[in-house]
Short mmCIF file of N, CA and C in Angstrom, two decimals:
data_model
loop_
_atom_site.label_atom_id
_atom_site.label_comp_id
_atom_site.label_asym_id
_atom_site.label_seq_id
_atom_site.Cartn_x
_atom_site.Cartn_y
_atom_site.Cartn_z
N MET A 209 0.65 -1.41 -0.21
CA MET A 209 0.22 0.12 -0.02
C MET A 209 0.90 1.04 -0.32
N ASN A 210 0.58 2.20 -0.68
CA ASN A 210 1.24 3.60 -0.70
C ASN A 210 0.29 4.49 0.04
N SER A 211 0.83 6.02 -0.17
CA SER A 211 0.15 6.90 0.67
C SER A 211 -1.03 7.86 -0.36
N ASP A 212 -0.77 7.48 -1.51
CA ASP A 212 -1.51 8.09 -2.66
C ASP A 212 -2.72 7.63 -2.69
N ILE A 213 -3.55 9.07 -2.62
CA ILE A 213 -5.32 8.79 -3.03
C ILE A 213 -5.31 9.58 -4.47
N ALA A 214 -6.32 8.76 -4.86
CA ALA A 214 -6.98 9.66 -6.20
C ALA A 214 -7.38 10.96 -5.46
N THR A 215 -7.26 11.69 -6.54
CA THR A 215 -7.95 13.49 -6.23
C THR A 215 -9.13 13.66 -6.47
N ALA A 216 -9.94 12.66 -6.98
CA ALA A 216 -11.49 12.28 -6.60
C ALA A 216 -11.93 12.05 -5.53
N SER A 217 -11.26 11.62 -4.50
CA SER A 217 -12.05 10.68 -3.58
C SER A 217 -12.08 11.65 -2.50
N VAL A 218 -13.54 11.37 -1.78
CA VAL A 218 -14.00 12.15 -0.82
C VAL A 218 -13.34 11.60 0.47
N CYS A 219 -13.01 12.33 1.37
CA CYS A 219 -12.04 12.02 2.54
C CYS A 219 -12.98 12.04 3.97
N PHE A 220 -13.04 11.31 4.54
CA PHE A 220 -13.52 11.23 5.97
C PHE A 220 -12.66 10.84 7.44
N GLY A 221 -12.80 11.90 8.23
CA GLY A 221 -11.95 11.42 9.23
C GLY A 221 -12.62 11.06 10.86
N LEU A 222 -12.22 10.01 11.21
CA LEU A 222 -12.49 9.60 12.68
C LEU A 222 -11.79 10.17 13.91
N TYR A 223 -12.32 11.11 14.74
CA TYR A 223 -11.50 11.55 15.58
C TYR A 223 -11.77 11.33 16.90
N ASP A 224 -10.89 11.47 18.38
CA ASP A 224 -10.74 10.93 19.43
C ASP A 224 -10.36 12.64 20.17
N LYS A 225 -11.70 13.09 20.54
CA LYS A 225 -11.48 14.49 21.03
C LYS A 225 -10.99 15.50 19.56
N ASN A 226 -9.71 15.84 19.92
CA ASN A 226 -9.03 16.78 18.67
C ASN A 226 -8.02 16.11 17.80
N ASP A 227 -7.92 14.53 17.97
CA ASP A 227 -6.77 13.88 17.18
C ASP A 227 -7.68 12.71 16.59
N ILE A 228 -7.37 12.67 15.30
CA ILE A 228 -7.55 11.97 14.25
C ILE A 228 -6.94 10.66 14.58
N ILE A 229 -8.21 9.53 14.57
CA ILE A 229 -7.51 8.40 14.66
C ILE A 229 -8.07 6.96 13.75
N GLY A 230 -8.74 7.69 12.62
CA GLY A 230 -9.13 6.89 11.22
C GLY A 230 -9.08 7.67 10.52
N PHE A 231 -9.01 7.15 9.33
CA PHE A 231 -9.17 7.98 7.97
C PHE A 231 -10.00 6.97 6.91
N MET A 232 -11.06 7.71 6.11
CA MET A 232 -11.36 7.12 4.86
C MET A 232 -11.38 7.47 3.90
N ALA A 233 -11.13 7.25 2.38
CA ALA A 233 -11.32 7.66 1.45
C ALA A 233 -12.38 7.04 0.57
N VAL A 234 -13.20 7.78 -0.12
CA VAL A 234 -14.58 7.17 -0.77
C VAL A 234 -14.48 7.42 -2.35
N LEU A 235 -14.65 6.82 -3.18
CA LEU A 235 -14.17 6.84 -4.80
C LEU A 235 -15.78 6.76 -5.10
N HIS A 236 -16.50 7.61 -6.11
CA HIS A 236 -17.45 7.20 -7.43
C HIS A 236 -17.02 6.24 -8.10
N GLN A 237 -17.29 5.14 -8.18
CA GLN A 237 -17.43 3.85 -9.10
C GLN A 237 -18.24 3.08 -10.02
N PRO A 238 -18.68 3.99 -10.75
CA PRO A 238 -20.13 3.70 -11.68
C PRO A 238 -19.31 3.10 -12.78
N ASN A 239 -20.80 2.01 -12.91
CA ASN A 239 -20.30 1.45 -14.02
C ASN A 239 -21.88 0.85 -14.81
N ALA A 240 -21.73 0.01 -16.15
CA ALA A 240 -22.60 0.01 -16.88
C ALA A 240 -23.74 -0.58 -15.88
N ASP A 241 -23.78 -1.71 -15.23
CA ASP A 241 -24.85 -1.77 -14.62
C ASP A 241 -25.32 -0.83 -13.19
N ASN A 242 -24.75 -0.10 -12.46
CA ASN A 242 -25.01 0.73 -11.36
C ASN A 242 -23.96 2.13 -11.47
N PRO A 243 -24.57 2.85 -12.17
CA PRO A 243 -24.22 4.30 -11.84
C PRO A 243 -24.13 5.32 -10.60
N LYS A 244 -24.82 4.42 -9.88
CA LYS A 244 -24.88 5.23 -8.73
C LYS A 244 -24.24 4.08 -7.36
N ILE A 245 -22.75 4.05 -7.55
CA ILE A 245 -22.45 3.26 -6.52
C ILE A 245 -21.02 4.11 -6.22
N LYS A 246 -20.57 3.85 -4.48
CA LYS A 246 -19.63 4.73 -4.62
C LYS A 246 -18.90 3.35 -3.56
N ARG A 247 -17.52 3.57 -3.61
CA ARG A 247 -16.50 2.56 -3.05
C ARG A 247 -15.21 2.86 -1.97
N CYS A 248 -15.40 2.39 -1.14
CA CYS A 248 -14.41 2.51 0.32
C CYS A 248 -12.87 2.14 -0.51
N SER A 249 -12.06 3.65 -0.71
CA SER A 249 -11.01 2.84 -1.37
C SER A 249 -9.85 3.08 -0.40
N ARG A 250 -10.05 3.12 0.65
CA ARG A 250 -9.12 3.38 1.74
C ARG A 250 -9.45 3.67 3.17
N LEU A 251 -9.60 2.65 4.10
CA LEU A 251 -10.00 2.56 5.53
C LEU A 251 -8.73 2.37 6.38
N VAL A 252 -8.43 3.75 7.22
CA VAL A 252 -7.13 3.00 8.02
C VAL A 252 -7.65 3.87 9.21
N ILE A 253 -7.26 2.89 10.42
CA ILE A 253 -7.59 2.89 11.90
C ILE A 253 -5.77 2.82 12.45
N LEU A 254 -5.49 3.81 13.27
CA LEU A 254 -4.42 3.47 13.98
C LEU A 254 -4.35 2.62 14.95
N PRO A 255 -3.04 1.93 15.08
CA PRO A 255 -2.90 0.69 16.10
C PRO A 255 -3.24 0.89 17.07
N ASP A 256 -3.36 1.67 17.83
CA ASP A 256 -3.47 1.99 19.07
C ASP A 256 -5.23 1.86 19.39
N TYR A 257 -5.89 1.56 18.49
CA TYR A 257 -7.66 1.90 18.40
C TYR A 257 -7.95 0.83 17.29
N GLN A 258 -7.13 0.26 16.98
CA GLN A 258 -7.65 -1.34 16.35
C GLN A 258 -7.93 -2.33 17.29
N GLY A 259 -8.81 -3.28 16.99
CA GLY A 259 -9.45 -4.55 17.32
C GLY A 259 -10.65 -4.16 18.34
N ILE A 260 -11.03 -2.95 18.26
CA ILE A 260 -12.28 -2.82 19.37
C ILE A 260 -13.64 -2.21 18.39
N GLY A 261 -13.42 -2.40 17.27
CA GLY A 261 -14.56 -2.30 16.31
C GLY A 261 -14.97 -1.18 15.65
N LEU A 262 -13.78 0.06 16.09
CA LEU A 262 -14.14 0.99 15.77
C LEU A 262 -14.38 1.29 13.98
N GLY A 263 -13.36 0.92 13.13
CA GLY A 263 -13.48 0.44 11.72
C GLY A 263 -14.40 0.35 11.03
N THR A 264 -15.60 -0.95 11.47
CA THR A 264 -16.35 -1.24 11.08
C THR A 264 -17.35 -0.37 11.64
N LYS A 265 -17.74 0.39 12.73
CA LYS A 265 -18.65 0.99 13.21
C LYS A 265 -18.34 2.78 12.47
N PHE A 266 -17.23 2.98 11.57
CA PHE A 266 -16.64 3.87 11.00
C PHE A 266 -17.36 3.41 9.33
N LEU A 267 -17.25 2.48 9.09
CA LEU A 267 -17.46 1.93 7.85
C LEU A 267 -19.17 2.12 7.51
N ASN A 268 -19.91 1.54 8.50
CA ASN A 268 -20.90 1.73 8.59
C ASN A 268 -21.56 2.73 8.39
N LEU A 269 -21.20 3.80 9.53
CA LEU A 269 -21.88 5.08 9.29
C LEU A 269 -21.40 6.04 7.91
N ILE A 270 -20.53 6.00 7.19
CA ILE A 270 -20.09 6.31 6.17
C ILE A 270 -21.29 5.64 4.97
N ALA A 271 -21.16 4.22 4.98
CA ALA A 271 -22.23 3.86 4.19
C ALA A 271 -23.72 4.21 4.45
N LYS A 272 -24.19 4.05 5.80
CA LYS A 272 -25.44 4.77 6.00
C LYS A 272 -26.01 6.07 5.11
N TYR A 273 -24.51 7.11 5.28
CA TYR A 273 -24.47 7.72 4.51
C TYR A 273 -24.89 8.22 3.46
N TYR A 274 -24.29 7.51 2.65
CA TYR A 274 -24.50 7.50 0.84
C TYR A 274 -25.67 6.17 0.56
N SER A 275 -26.01 5.96 1.52
CA SER A 275 -27.39 4.90 0.96
C SER A 275 -28.13 5.90 1.35
N SER A 276 -28.39 6.28 2.16
CA SER A 276 -29.41 7.31 2.52
C SER A 276 -29.27 8.64 1.30
N SER A 277 -28.49 8.72 0.71
CA SER A 277 -28.39 9.74 -0.71
C SER A 277 -28.84 9.03 -1.79
N GLY A 278 -28.89 7.38 -1.76
CA GLY A 278 -29.46 6.92 -2.80
C GLY A 278 -28.14 6.15 -3.67
N TYR A 279 -27.31 5.95 -2.85
CA TYR A 279 -26.08 5.14 -3.46
C TYR A 279 -25.71 4.30 -2.89
N ASP A 280 -25.60 2.92 -3.72
CA ASP A 280 -24.80 1.68 -3.06
C ASP A 280 -23.68 2.02 -2.87
N PHE A 281 -22.99 1.33 -1.88
CA PHE A 281 -21.76 1.57 -0.72
C PHE A 281 -20.92 -0.12 -0.81
N CYS A 282 -19.91 0.02 -1.29
CA CYS A 282 -19.46 -1.60 -1.72
C CYS A 282 -17.65 -1.25 -1.07
N ILE A 283 -17.14 -2.50 -0.37
CA ILE A 283 -15.52 -2.40 -0.33
C ILE A 283 -14.88 -3.70 -0.41
N VAL A 284 -13.68 -3.92 -0.73
CA VAL A 284 -12.73 -4.65 -0.93
C VAL A 284 -11.75 -4.57 -0.20
N THR A 285 -11.62 -5.45 0.61
CA THR A 285 -10.77 -5.61 1.53
C THR A 285 -10.12 -6.93 1.77
N SER A 286 -8.54 -6.88 2.31
CA SER A 286 -8.07 -8.29 2.70
C SER A 286 -7.64 -8.08 4.22
N ALA A 287 -8.05 -6.96 5.07
CA ALA A 287 -7.91 -7.01 6.22
C ALA A 287 -8.76 -8.36 7.10
N LYS A 288 -8.42 -9.05 7.46
CA LYS A 288 -8.97 -10.25 8.19
C LYS A 288 -9.83 -10.38 9.23
N ASN A 289 -9.48 -9.16 9.92
CA ASN A 289 -10.92 -8.66 11.60
C ASN A 289 -11.48 -8.00 10.27
N LEU A 290 -11.69 -7.30 9.40
CA LEU A 290 -12.60 -6.64 8.68
C LEU A 290 -13.77 -7.60 7.86
N ILE A 291 -12.79 -8.70 7.56
CA ILE A 291 -13.81 -9.64 6.69
C ILE A 291 -14.80 -10.29 7.47
N TYR A 292 -14.19 -10.90 8.82
CA TYR A 292 -14.50 -11.70 9.95
C TYR A 292 -15.96 -10.96 10.13
N SER A 293 -15.80 -9.22 10.53
CA SER A 293 -17.03 -8.38 11.02
C SER A 293 -18.07 -8.27 10.15
N LEU A 294 -17.80 -7.99 8.75
CA LEU A 294 -18.75 -7.63 8.14
C LEU A 294 -19.51 -9.09 7.58
N LYS A 295 -18.58 -10.28 7.69
CA LYS A 295 -19.31 -11.35 7.35
C LYS A 295 -20.36 -11.88 8.17
N LYS A 296 -19.97 -11.56 9.93
CA LYS A 296 -21.15 -11.72 10.68
C LYS A 296 -22.58 -10.50 10.79
N SER A 297 -21.82 -9.47 10.34
CA SER A 297 -22.91 -8.64 10.20
C SER A 297 -24.43 -8.54 9.23
N ASP A 298 -25.26 -8.16 9.75
CA ASP A 298 -26.72 -7.98 8.82
C ASP A 298 -26.56 -6.97 7.80
N GLU A 299 -25.33 -5.87 8.03
CA GLU A 299 -25.66 -4.79 7.19
C GLU A 299 -24.94 -4.98 5.93
N TRP A 300 -24.04 -5.97 5.81
CA TRP A 300 -23.33 -6.26 4.71
C TRP A 300 -23.78 -7.57 4.08
N ILE A 301 -23.35 -7.52 2.47
CA ILE A 301 -23.72 -8.77 1.61
C ILE A 301 -22.43 -9.09 1.27
N MET A 302 -21.96 -10.51 1.44
CA MET A 302 -20.48 -10.64 0.73
C MET A 302 -20.93 -11.23 -0.29
N TYR A 303 -20.48 -10.72 -1.36
CA TYR A 303 -20.48 -11.18 -2.92
C TYR A 303 -19.12 -11.75 -3.50
N GLY A 304 -18.11 -11.78 -2.76
CA GLY A 304 -16.90 -12.58 -3.27
C GLY A 304 -16.00 -12.97 -2.20
N TYR A 305 -15.53 -13.79 -2.30
CA TYR A 305 -14.12 -14.13 -1.60
C TYR A 305 -13.20 -15.30 -2.08
N LYS A 306 -12.06 -14.37 -2.12
CA LYS A 306 -11.05 -15.55 -2.89
C LYS A 306 -9.83 -14.96 -2.38
N ARG A 307 -8.80 -15.85 -3.24
CA ARG A 307 -7.35 -15.64 -2.44
C ARG A 307 -6.59 -15.26 -3.77
N THR A 308 -5.93 -14.23 -3.67
CA THR A 308 -5.35 -13.52 -4.75
C THR A 308 -3.79 -14.46 -5.10
N PRO A 309 -3.58 -14.76 -6.48
CA PRO A 309 -2.69 -15.31 -6.88
C PRO A 309 -1.41 -14.98 -6.78
N LYS A 310 -0.28 -15.81 -6.88
CA LYS A 310 1.13 -15.19 -6.42
C LYS A 310 1.35 -14.28 -7.73
N SER A 311 1.75 -13.08 -7.60
CA SER A 311 2.02 -12.02 -8.65
C SER A 311 3.60 -11.61 -9.08
N ASN A 312 4.71 -12.56 -8.32
CA ASN A 312 5.38 -12.35 -8.68
C ASN A 312 5.99 -11.05 -8.53
N GLY A 313 5.84 -10.07 -7.90
CA GLY A 313 5.87 -8.78 -7.53
C GLY A 313 5.45 -7.93 -8.32
N ALA A 314 4.54 -8.50 -9.28
CA ALA A 314 3.76 -7.74 -10.51
C ALA A 314 3.61 -6.21 -10.05
N ILE A 315 3.31 -5.25 -10.56
CA ILE A 315 2.72 -4.14 -10.45
C ILE A 315 1.40 -3.89 -10.98
N ASP A 316 0.33 -3.39 -10.31
CA ASP A 316 -0.69 -2.88 -10.78
C ASP A 316 -0.79 -1.56 -10.58
N GLY A 317 -0.57 -0.06 -11.81
CA GLY A 317 -0.38 0.77 -11.84
C GLY A 317 0.69 1.12 -10.65
N ASN A 318 0.35 1.86 -9.53
CA ASN A 318 1.56 2.15 -8.82
C ASN A 318 1.82 1.42 -7.85
N ARG A 319 0.95 0.11 -7.92
CA ARG A 319 0.79 -0.54 -6.40
C ARG A 319 1.53 -2.05 -6.55
N LYS A 320 2.13 -2.40 -6.02
CA LYS A 320 2.64 -3.66 -6.08
C LYS A 320 1.37 -4.42 -5.47
N LEU A 321 1.10 -5.78 -6.18
CA LEU A 321 0.10 -6.43 -5.75
C LEU A 321 0.50 -7.36 -4.46
N ARG A 322 -0.15 -7.62 -3.66
CA ARG A 322 -0.33 -8.51 -2.28
C ARG A 322 -0.19 -9.91 -3.08
N ASP A 323 0.75 -10.93 -2.37
CA ASP A 323 0.67 -12.19 -2.76
C ASP A 323 0.09 -12.85 -1.99
N ASN A 324 -0.87 -13.75 -2.66
CA ASN A 324 -1.78 -14.83 -1.88
C ASN A 324 -2.24 -14.35 -0.53
N CYS A 325 -2.97 -13.59 -0.68
CA CYS A 325 -3.75 -13.01 0.34
C CYS A 325 -5.45 -13.61 0.22
N TYR A 326 -6.21 -13.37 1.15
CA TYR A 326 -7.61 -13.28 0.90
C TYR A 326 -8.09 -11.90 0.71
N THR A 327 -9.02 -12.16 0.06
CA THR A 327 -9.90 -10.28 -0.14
C THR A 327 -11.42 -10.84 -0.22
N GLY A 328 -12.09 -10.09 0.82
CA GLY A 328 -13.48 -10.29 0.56
C GLY A 328 -14.07 -9.06 -0.09
N ARG A 329 -14.99 -9.16 -0.76
CA ARG A 329 -15.94 -8.44 -1.94
C ARG A 329 -17.33 -7.87 -0.87
N PHE A 330 -17.57 -7.01 -0.44
CA PHE A 330 -18.90 -6.29 0.41
C PHE A 330 -19.79 -5.63 -0.34
N MET A 331 -21.01 -5.56 -0.19
CA MET A 331 -21.53 -4.42 -0.26
C MET A 331 -22.56 -4.07 0.50
N TYR A 332 -23.01 -3.00 0.64
CA TYR A 332 -24.06 -2.48 2.08
C TYR A 332 -25.12 -2.79 1.95
N ASN A 333 -26.03 -3.33 2.55
CA ASN A 333 -27.54 -3.98 2.87
C ASN A 333 -28.27 -3.01 3.30
N LYS A 334 -28.96 -1.76 2.23
CA LYS A 334 -29.65 -1.37 2.56
C LYS A 334 -30.77 -1.32 3.55
N LYS A 335 -31.08 -0.46 4.25
CA LYS A 335 -32.14 -0.76 5.54
C LYS A 335 -33.43 -1.35 4.83
N GLU A 336 -33.95 -1.14 3.46
CA GLU A 336 -35.37 -1.50 3.35
C GLU A 336 -35.15 -3.12 3.06
N VAL A 337 -33.73 -3.32 2.42
CA VAL A 337 -33.73 -4.97 2.20
C VAL A 337 -33.72 -5.55 3.31
N ILE A 338 -33.04 -5.14 4.55
CA ILE A 338 -32.47 -5.71 5.71
C ILE A 338 -34.04 -6.03 6.07
N ASP A 339 -35.16 -4.92 6.65
CA ASP A 339 -36.58 -5.07 6.71
C ASP A 339 -37.20 -5.79 5.96
N ALA A 340 -36.77 -6.16 5.11
CA ALA A 340 -38.02 -7.03 3.93
C ALA A 340 -37.49 -8.23 4.20
N GLU A 341 -35.91 -8.79 4.54
CA GLU A 341 -35.72 -9.94 5.00
C GLU A 341 -36.32 -10.57 6.44
N ARG A 342 -36.45 -9.58 7.05
CA ARG A 342 -37.12 -9.85 8.58
C ARG A 342 -38.01 -9.97 8.58
N ARG A 343 -38.99 -9.95 7.66
CA ARG A 343 -40.57 -10.11 7.63
C ARG A 343 -41.05 -11.41 7.09
#
């Protein structure tokens, strides 16, 4: 991972009083099937604040914000704890889970691809969908 983010990103901060403890960048990711989709392109929580659910809560908050504005919201992650948390949640639908192939140090754009790790793809489950399933 590098520190560059796309200039089109909308950025959000998570704070503990006046100190920033988390960061999220979101990109508009339209495609032929869905012109109204946003994707979390970067989610970072400082190490001292990891493991207590702040990343998931932060992600849920931003997903609800975009969902209430009429967008679909997704994330692709290789963070094992986030994959586990989102798999358990009624608020997220997993639509892909795979192991990345060995890349032999291949470069994708400006990023070195991670070798042999699992990635999970999730779509935020809009409240209307959750309520319909509970009936």
